[in-house]
Coordinates of C-alpha atoms and ligand atoms in Angstrom, one line a residue:
X1 CA 49.7 -49.6 134.2
X2 CA 45.9 -49.8 134.3
X3 CA 46.5 -50.6 137.8
X4 CA 48.1 -47.5 138.8
X5 CA 45.4 -45.4 136.8
X6 CA 42.9 -46.9 138.9
X7 CA 44.4 -45.6 142.1
X8 CA 42.8 -42.4 143.4
X9 CA 44.5 -39.8 144.7
X10 CA 43.7 -37.2 147.5
X11 CA 45.3 -34.6 149.5
X12 CA 45.0 -34.3 153.4
X13 CA 45.9 -31.2 155.1
X14 CA 48.2 -32.4 158.0
X15 CA 47.0 -29.4 160.1
X16 CA 43.5 -29.5 160.3
X17 CA 42.7 -32.6 158.2
X18 CA 40.9 -31.0 155.9
X19 CA 40.5 -33.4 152.6
X20 CA 40.9 -32.1 148.9
X21 CA 40.8 -33.6 145.9
X22 CA 43.7 -31.5 144.5
X23 CA 46.8 -30.5 145.9
X24 CA 46.4 -27.0 147.4
X25 CA 49.4 -24.5 148.3
X26 CA 47.3 -23.2 151.1
X27 CA 44.4 -24.9 153.4
X28 CA 40.8 -23.2 152.4
X29 CA 40.0 -24.6 156.0
X30 CA 42.5 -23.6 158.3
X31 CA 44.9 -21.5 156.3
X32 CA 47.9 -23.5 156.7
X33 CA 50.5 -23.2 154.0
X34 CA 52.5 -26.2 152.6
X35 CA 50.4 -28.4 154.6
X36 CA 48.9 -31.0 152.1
X37 CA 50.1 -34.8 151.6
X38 CA 48.9 -36.9 149.0
X39 CA 47.4 -40.2 149.9
X40 CA 46.5 -42.7 147.6
X41 CA 43.2 -44.8 147.9
X42 CA 43.4 -48.3 147.1
X43 CA 40.2 -49.1 145.3
X44 CA 38.2 -52.1 147.1
X45 CA 35.4 -53.4 145.3
X46 CA 33.9 -54.7 148.6
X47 CA 33.2 -51.3 149.6
X48 CA 30.3 -50.4 147.3
X49 CA 28.7 -53.7 148.2
X50 CA 28.8 -52.9 151.8
X51 CA 25.3 -52.5 153.9
X52 CA 24.7 -48.7 155.0
X53 CA 26.5 -47.6 158.1
X54 CA 23.2 -46.7 159.7
X55 CA 19.7 -47.4 159.1
X56 CA 18.2 -45.0 156.6
X57 CA 16.4 -42.6 158.8
X58 CA 13.6 -39.9 158.2
X59 CA 12.5 -37.0 159.8
X60 CA 10.7 -36.9 162.9
X61 CA 8.3 -33.9 164.4
X62 CA 10.2 -33.2 167.7
X63 CA 7.1 -34.4 169.4
X64 CA 7.1 -37.9 168.2
X65 CA 10.7 -38.6 169.2
X66 CA 10.4 -41.0 171.8
X67 CA 12.7 -40.4 175.1
X68 CA 13.5 -43.2 177.2
X69 CA 15.7 -42.9 180.2
X70 CA 18.7 -43.5 178.9
X71 CA 20.4 -46.5 180.9
X72 CA 24.0 -45.5 182.1
X73 CA 26.7 -48.3 182.6
X74 CA 28.3 -47.5 185.9
X75 CA 31.6 -49.0 187.0
X76 CA 32.4 -49.6 190.9
X77 CA 34.6 -46.5 190.7
X78 CA 32.4 -43.4 191.6
X79 CA 34.8 -41.1 190.6
X80 CA 34.9 -42.3 187.1
X81 CA 31.1 -42.3 186.8
X82 CA 30.8 -38.7 187.9
X83 CA 33.2 -37.3 185.3
X84 CA 31.1 -38.9 182.7
X85 CA 27.7 -37.3 184.3
X86 CA 26.5 -40.7 186.2
X87 CA 28.1 -43.3 184.1
X88 CA 28.5 -44.4 180.5
X89 CA 25.9 -43.8 177.7
X90 CA 25.4 -46.6 175.4
X91 CA 26.8 -46.0 171.9
X92 CA 29.0 -43.4 173.2
X93 CA 32.6 -42.9 171.9
X94 CA 35.0 -41.6 174.8
X95 CA 38.4 -40.3 174.0
X96 CA 40.6 -40.7 177.0
X97 CA 43.8 -38.3 176.5
X98 CA 46.7 -37.6 178.1
X99 CA 50.5 -37.8 178.3
X100 CA 52.6 -41.2 177.4
X101 CA 53.1 -42.7 180.9
X102 CA 50.6 -40.9 183.0
X103 CA 48.3 -44.1 183.2
X104 CA 45.7 -44.4 180.6
X105 CA 46.2 -48.0 180.0
X106 CA 46.0 -48.8 183.5
X107 CA 42.7 -46.8 184.3
X108 CA 40.9 -48.2 181.0
X109 CA 42.2 -52.0 181.9
X110 CA 40.9 -51.2 185.4
X111 CA 37.4 -50.0 184.1
X112 CA 37.3 -53.4 181.7
X113 CA 38.0 -55.4 184.3
X114 CA 35.7 -54.1 186.3
X115 CA 32.8 -54.1 183.8
X116 CA 33.2 -57.2 181.8
X117 CA 30.5 -60.0 183.0
X118 CA 29.3 -63.1 181.2
X119 CA 26.5 -61.0 179.3
X120 CA 28.9 -58.2 178.7
X121 CA 32.4 -59.2 177.5
X122 CA 34.7 -56.2 177.0
X123 CA 37.2 -56.1 173.8
X124 CA 40.5 -54.8 174.7
X125 CA 42.6 -53.6 171.8
X126 CA 46.0 -53.1 172.5
X127 CA 48.1 -51.4 169.4
X128 CA 51.0 -50.8 171.6
X129 CA 51.7 -53.6 174.0
X130 CA 51.5 -57.2 173.5
X131 CA 48.7 -59.8 174.9
X132 CA 51.0 -60.9 177.1
X133 CA 52.3 -57.5 178.4
X134 CA 48.6 -56.7 178.8
X135 CA 48.1 -59.8 180.5
X136 CA 51.1 -59.2 183.2
X137 CA 49.5 -55.8 183.7
X138 CA 45.9 -56.8 184.7
X139 CA 47.5 -59.7 187.1
X140 CA 48.6 -56.5 189.0
X141 CA 45.3 -54.6 189.0
X142 CA 43.4 -57.6 190.4
X143 CA 41.6 -61.1 189.8
X144 CA 41.7 -62.1 186.3
X145 CA 38.2 -61.9 184.5
X146 CA 37.4 -64.5 181.7
X147 CA 35.3 -62.1 180.1
X148 CA 38.0 -59.5 179.1
X149 CA 39.5 -60.0 175.5
X150 CA 42.6 -59.1 174.7
X151 CA 43.8 -58.3 171.0
X152 CA 47.0 -57.0 170.0
X153 CA 46.3 -55.6 166.7
X154 CA 46.8 -52.5 164.7
X155 CA 44.6 -53.3 161.6
X156 CA 41.1 -52.0 162.2
X157 CA 39.8 -54.1 159.6
X158 CA 41.0 -56.9 161.8
X159 CA 39.8 -55.2 165.1
X160 CA 36.1 -55.0 163.6
X161 CA 36.2 -58.8 162.4
X162 CA 37.4 -59.3 166.2
X163 CA 34.4 -57.6 167.6
X164 CA 32.0 -59.4 165.4
X165 CA 33.3 -62.8 167.0
X166 CA 33.4 -61.7 170.4
X167 CA 30.1 -59.5 170.3
X168 CA 31.5 -57.3 172.9
X169 CA 29.5 -55.3 175.2
X170 CA 32.0 -52.4 175.7
X171 CA 35.4 -51.7 173.5
X172 CA 38.7 -50.1 174.5
X173 CA 41.2 -49.1 172.0
X174 CA 44.4 -48.7 172.8
X175 CA 45.6 -46.3 171.4
X176 CA 43.9 -44.7 168.5
X177 CA 47.2 -43.6 167.1
X178 CA 48.6 -47.1 166.4
X179 CA 45.0 -48.0 164.5
X180 CA 45.2 -48.0 160.6
X181 CA 43.0 -49.0 157.7
X182 CA 44.7 -50.8 154.9
X183 CA 42.6 -48.6 152.7
X184 CA 44.6 -45.8 153.0
X185 CA 48.1 -45.9 152.5
X186 CA 48.9 -43.3 155.0
X187 CA 51.0 -44.2 158.1
X188 CA 49.2 -45.2 161.2
X189 CA 49.2 -42.2 163.7
X190 CA 48.8 -39.8 160.5
X191 CA 45.9 -37.5 160.9
X192 CA 43.9 -39.2 157.8
X193 CA 44.0 -42.7 159.8
X194 CA 43.4 -41.6 162.8
X195 CA 40.1 -39.8 161.4
X196 CA 39.4 -42.4 159.1
X197 CA 39.5 -45.2 162.3
X198 CA 37.7 -43.1 164.6
X199 CA 34.8 -42.6 162.1
X200 CA 34.5 -46.1 161.5
X201 CA 34.5 -46.6 165.3
X202 CA 32.1 -44.3 165.8
X203 CA 29.9 -45.5 163.4
X204 CA 30.1 -49.0 165.0
X205 CA 28.9 -47.3 168.3
X206 CA 26.1 -45.6 167.2
X207 CA 24.6 -48.4 165.1
X208 CA 25.2 -51.1 167.7
X209 CA 25.0 -48.9 171.2
X210 CA 28.3 -50.3 172.3
X211 CA 30.3 -47.7 174.1
X212 CA 34.0 -47.4 172.9
X213 CA 36.8 -45.7 174.7
X214 CA 39.2 -44.3 172.7
X215 CA 42.7 -43.7 174.2
X216 CA 44.7 -41.1 172.8
X217 CA 48.0 -39.5 173.4
X218 CA 48.9 -35.8 173.7
X219 CA 51.3 -34.4 171.5
X220 CA 54.0 -31.7 172.7
X221 CA 51.8 -29.0 171.4
X222 CA 48.9 -30.3 173.6
X223 CA 46.8 -31.9 170.9
X224 CA 45.6 -35.3 170.7
X225 CA 46.5 -36.7 167.4
X226 CA 45.7 -34.1 164.6
X227 CA 44.7 -30.8 166.1
X228 CA 41.0 -31.2 167.5
X229 CA 39.7 -33.3 164.7
X230 CA 39.5 -35.9 167.0
X231 CA 37.8 -33.6 169.6
X232 CA 35.0 -32.7 167.4
X233 CA 34.3 -36.4 166.6
X234 CA 33.7 -37.8 170.0
X235 CA 30.7 -37.6 172.2
X236 CA 33.1 -36.7 175.6
X237 CA 37.0 -35.9 176.1
X238 CA 38.4 -37.2 179.1
X239 CA 42.0 -35.8 180.0
X240 CA 44.0 -38.0 182.4
X241 CA 46.2 -35.5 184.1
X242 CA 49.0 -35.2 186.9
X243 CA 52.7 -35.3 187.6
X244 CA 54.6 -38.1 186.9
X245 CA 56.9 -37.8 190.0
X246 CA 53.6 -37.4 192.1
X247 CA 51.2 -40.2 192.3
X248 CA 48.0 -38.3 192.1
X249 CA 45.9 -38.2 189.1
X250 CA 43.3 -35.9 188.0
X251 CA 40.5 -37.5 185.3
X252 CA 39.2 -34.2 184.0
X253 CA 35.8 -34.0 181.2
X254 CA 37.0 -31.3 178.6
X255 CA 33.6 -32.0 176.6
X256 CA 30.7 -34.0 177.3
X257 CA 27.6 -34.3 175.4
X258 CA 26.0 -36.3 178.1
X259 CA 27.0 -34.4 181.4
X260 CA 28.8 -31.7 182.7
X261 CA 32.3 -30.6 181.9
X262 CA 32.9 -29.0 185.6
X263 CA 33.6 -32.5 187.4
X264 CA 37.0 -33.9 188.1
X265 CA 37.8 -37.5 189.5
X266 CA 41.1 -37.8 191.7
X267 CA 42.8 -41.0 191.8
X268 CA 46.3 -42.1 193.3
X269 CA 48.4 -44.3 191.1
X270 CA 49.7 -47.3 193.7
X271 CA 51.4 -50.6 192.7
X272 CA 47.8 -52.3 192.2
X273 CA 46.6 -49.7 189.8
X274 CA 44.5 -46.6 190.7
X275 CA 42.7 -46.1 193.4
X276 CA 40.1 -43.5 194.1
X277 CA 40.6 -40.7 196.2
X278 CA 37.4 -39.6 197.4
X279 CA 38.6 -37.0 200.1
X280 CA 41.4 -35.2 198.1
X281 CA 41.7 -32.3 200.8
X282 CA 42.6 -35.1 203.4
X283 CA 44.7 -36.7 201.0
X284 CA 46.7 -33.4 200.1
X285 CA 47.0 -32.1 203.6
X286 CA 48.0 -35.8 205.1
X287 CA 51.9 -34.7 205.6
X288 CA 51.1 -31.4 206.8
X289 CA 53.0 -30.3 210.1
X290 CA 51.2 -27.4 211.2
X291 CA 54.1 -26.2 213.5
X292 CA 56.7 -25.2 210.7
X293 CA 56.9 -21.7 209.5
X294 CA 56.4 -21.2 205.7
X295 CA 53.1 -23.7 205.4
X296 CA 49.8 -22.1 204.7
X297 CA 46.8 -23.9 203.6
X298 CA 44.4 -22.6 200.8
X299 CA 41.7 -23.9 198.6
X300 CA 41.3 -24.4 195.2
X301 CA 38.4 -25.0 192.8
X302 CA 38.8 -28.1 190.8
X303 CA 35.6 -28.0 188.6
X304 CA 33.1 -27.3 191.0
X305 CA 35.1 -29.3 193.7
X306 CA 37.1 -27.4 196.3
X307 CA 40.1 -29.0 197.5
X308 CA 42.5 -27.9 200.5
X309 CA 46.2 -27.8 199.6
X310 CA 49.1 -27.1 201.4
X311 CA 51.6 -24.5 200.1
X312 CA 54.8 -24.4 201.0
X313 CA 57.8 -21.8 200.8
X314 CA 61.4 -21.5 202.3
X315 CA 63.1 -18.2 202.2
X316 CA 66.9 -18.6 202.7
X317 CA 69.9 -15.7 202.7
X318 CA 71.5 -16.3 199.1
X319 CA 74.7 -16.9 198.9
X320 CA 75.4 -16.3 195.2
X321 CA 74.9 -13.1 193.7
X322 CA 71.7 -13.7 192.1
X323 CA 69.1 -15.2 194.4
X324 CA 67.1 -18.1 193.1
X325 CA 63.7 -18.2 192.7
X326 CA 62.1 -21.9 192.4
X327 CA 58.9 -23.0 192.1
X328 CA 56.8 -26.3 191.5
X329 CA 53.0 -26.1 191.0
X330 CA 52.8 -22.4 191.0
X331 CA 53.6 -20.3 187.6
X332 CA 57.1 -18.7 188.5
X333 CA 55.6 -15.3 187.2
X334 CA 53.0 -15.5 189.5
X335 CA 55.8 -16.0 192.2
X336 CA 57.9 -13.1 190.9
X337 CA 54.9 -10.6 191.1
X338 CA 53.8 -11.8 194.6
X339 CA 57.5 -11.2 195.7
X340 CA 57.5 -7.6 194.1
X341 CA 54.3 -7.1 196.1
X342 CA 55.6 -7.9 199.4
X343 CA 59.0 -5.9 198.8
X344 CA 57.0 -2.8 198.2
X345 CA 53.8 -3.1 200.0
X346 CA 54.8 -5.1 202.8
X347 CA 58.4 -3.7 202.9
X348 CA 60.1 -7.5 203.1
X349 CA 63.3 -7.3 202.1
X350 CA 63.7 -10.6 199.8
X351 CA 66.4 -9.1 197.2
X352 CA 69.1 -11.1 198.9
X353 CA 67.2 -14.1 199.7
X354 CA 66.4 -17.1 197.7
X355 CA 63.1 -18.1 197.6
X356 CA 61.5 -21.9 197.0
X357 CA 57.7 -22.5 196.7
X358 CA 56.1 -25.9 196.5
X359 CA 52.7 -26.9 196.7
X360 CA 52.3 -30.5 198.5
X361 CA 51.3 -33.6 196.5
X362 CA 52.1 -32.1 193.0
X363 CA 49.0 -30.1 192.7
X364 CA 49.0 -27.2 190.3
X365 CA 47.8 -23.9 191.1
X366 CA 46.4 -22.0 188.4
X367 CA 43.8 -20.2 190.2
X368 CA 44.4 -16.4 191.5
X369 CA 42.6 -17.5 194.7
X370 CA 45.8 -19.2 195.5
X371 CA 47.7 -15.9 195.4
X372 CA 47.3 -14.8 198.8
X373 CA 48.2 -18.3 200.5
X374 CA 51.4 -18.2 198.6
X375 CA 51.9 -14.9 199.7
X376 CA 51.3 -15.7 203.6
X377 CA 53.5 -18.8 203.2
X378 CA 56.7 -16.7 201.8
X379 CA 56.3 -14.2 204.3
X380 CA 56.0 -16.7 207.2
X381 CA 59.1 -18.3 205.9
X382 CA 61.0 -14.9 205.5
X383 CA 59.8 -14.2 209.2
X384 CA 60.0 -17.3 210.8
X385 CA 56.6 -17.1 212.4
X386 CA 54.4 -20.2 211.9
X387 CA 51.0 -19.6 209.9
X388 CA 48.0 -20.2 212.4
X389 CA 47.4 -24.3 211.6
X390 CA 43.6 -24.0 211.9
X391 CA 43.3 -21.5 209.2
X392 CA 42.8 -21.4 205.8
X393 CA 43.7 -18.7 203.3
X394 CA 42.0 -17.4 200.1
X395 CA 42.2 -14.3 197.8
X396 CA 43.9 -12.9 194.7
X397 CA 46.5 -10.3 195.2
X398 CA 46.3 -7.3 193.2
X399 CA 49.6 -5.1 192.7
X400 CA 48.4 -2.4 195.1
X401 CA 48.6 -5.2 197.4
X402 CA 45.1 -5.1 198.0
X403 CA 42.9 -8.3 198.3
X404 CA 40.6 -9.3 195.7
X405 CA 37.5 -11.1 195.6
X406 CA 37.3 -14.9 194.7
X407 CA 34.4 -17.0 193.6
X408 CA 32.5 -19.6 195.0
X409 CA 33.9 -18.7 198.6
X410 CA 30.8 -20.7 200.2
X411 CA 32.2 -23.8 198.9
X412 CA 35.5 -23.2 199.9
X413 CA 34.4 -22.4 203.6
X414 CA 32.3 -25.5 203.6
X415 CA 35.3 -27.6 202.6
X416 CA 37.7 -25.7 205.4
X417 CA 34.6 -26.4 208.0
X418 CA 34.6 -30.2 206.8
X419 CA 38.4 -30.5 207.3
X420 CA 38.0 -29.1 210.9
X421 CA 39.6 -25.5 210.3
X422 CA 38.2 -23.0 212.4
X423 CA 39.5 -20.2 210.7
X424 CA 39.6 -18.4 207.4
X425 CA 40.9 -15.4 206.2
X426 CA 39.2 -14.0 202.7
X427 CA 38.9 -11.2 200.5
X428 CA 36.7 -8.7 202.5
X429 CA 34.8 -8.2 199.1
X430 CA 33.6 -11.5 199.2
X431 CA 32.2 -11.5 202.1
X432 CA 28.7 -10.1 201.6
X433 CA 27.9 -12.7 199.3
X434 CA 28.9 -15.5 201.6
X435 CA 26.8 -17.2 204.2
X436 CA 28.2 -18.1 207.6
X437 CA 29.5 -21.6 208.4
X438 CA 29.1 -22.7 211.9
X439 CA 32.5 -23.4 213.4
X440 CA 34.7 -21.1 211.2
X441 CA 35.4 -17.8 212.1
X442 CA 35.9 -15.8 208.9
X443 CA 37.9 -12.9 208.7
X444 CA 37.7 -10.6 205.7
X445 CA 40.7 -8.6 204.7
X446 CA 41.5 -5.8 202.1
X447 CA 44.8 -5.7 201.9
X448 CA 47.7 -8.1 202.2
X449 CA 49.7 -6.7 205.3
X450 CA 46.2 -7.3 206.9
X451 CA 46.2 -10.7 206.0
X452 CA 49.9 -11.4 207.4
X453 CA 49.1 -9.8 210.7
X454 CA 45.9 -12.0 211.4
X455 CA 47.7 -15.1 210.3
X456 CA 51.4 -15.0 211.6
X457 CA 52.1 -15.2 215.2
Ligands
TYD501 P1 50.3 -46.6 181.6 O1 48.8 -46.9 182.1 O2 51.2 -47.8 180.9 O3 50.3 -45.3 181.0 P2 49.9 -44.7 179.8 O4 49.0 -45.7 179.0 O5 49.2 -43.3 179.7 O6 50.9 -44.4 178.5 O7 51.1 -46.4 183.2 C1 52.1 -46.3 183.3 C2 52.7 -46.0 184.4 O8 52.2 -46.3 185.5 C3 54.1 -46.3 184.8 O9 55.2 -45.6 185.1 C4 53.7 -47.8 185.6 C5 52.7 -47.1 186.6 N1 52.0 -48.2 187.1 C6 51.8 -48.3 188.6 O10 52.5 -47.6 189.2 N2 51.1 -49.1 188.9 C7 50.5 -50.0 188.1 O11 49.7 -51.1 188.9 C8 50.5 -50.0 186.8 C9 49.9 -51.0 185.9 C10 51.2 -49.2 186.3
MG502 MG1 49.6 -47.1 177.5

């Protein structure tokens, strides 16, 4: 009886993670209804005797704070370093999020193997796979290394103990959702377990200057375990994205206390793990044939990086009453809009035709600057005319058929030049702010019809 009395209860909002000593019908933090779940805290006498997590600190004058050039840990993967802002900052906690199966474990095991050395052992904690599975994966990825320690464990206390033993220079937790602290009764993966475990690992990282990578799955709603909670706590959030049917992956910094969030890294998933793609434009254009109708080359910006992509369209007479419109890599609503513009402003009778739009390599075009390329590819297939294979095309298309300005035209033209393109059809209104690029003839257009006239032969 007295045992039960001693156990303390607390209530945790499952929506935002707010902790309250009593049950609330509505969360005072996030406003969610009925979101509180009771959680019992098992008292631990040892807890009170533990040393303070961080050394006691006192306020310093700003001018007294010593700034030393931090030495970042660099992996042999230049794409990875760049996304982090030039390497791994000691003591930083980096959350790597992404859909299940996208390659997070592969990426981090590769980094672990590349970074491990005699004076820098790496502790790879796998809560999802056995040590044997991790070993089998490692064997595919490269020569085995003595300095990576694998621990198949989900109890965070055991992980910390192993950390004491190994004294690692880098820790990978795969994944944070599988970790739990026995002190709390809620299940692993619940918001409070995830938060408590992350908090403890963050404290460890800051105190010991060991960088820690946390792998996190993105849930259906697009959150990494518990809305935003983790995101606020970590120094850096990287998202690993891509299409599972295609082999290319993009690593993107969404939050970074130590660098820009505009950088991306491109990788390709191969049989031997992830390989860096240092020239994405060449990669995405590699299968292009310049002599077929329905293909146009556009230029998108991924972060600050221009990437040339091939946009393909196929327009064929419809054999059913309702014509099909299928697109991959482009929002179908955007395609519908462009079809309407082509019909109304250019006079293409697309109403009885099936239209398929595809972006080669599984790239997603989220930028309006890709509009004109999509429209040109569709018109090219419809009229069975080939688009000039030496031209790139960029521009946003408005409802009136006008071609609107795009940002960073300079960068896009420079990329076109680098990849050997000789012509560029661009929004007329973007021309003024753009410098000339040697070897590339730039044509500014105001309307979609002009672009078609320029490009279709
Ligand atoms: P994984 O790293 O397990 O994904 P996550 O940790 O994000 O869930 O990656 C799984 C996929 O990657 C799986 O479909 C197999 C593929 N893969 C390769 O193609 N090549 C490889 O060398 C490895 C290790 C995995
Ligand atoms: Mg995994």
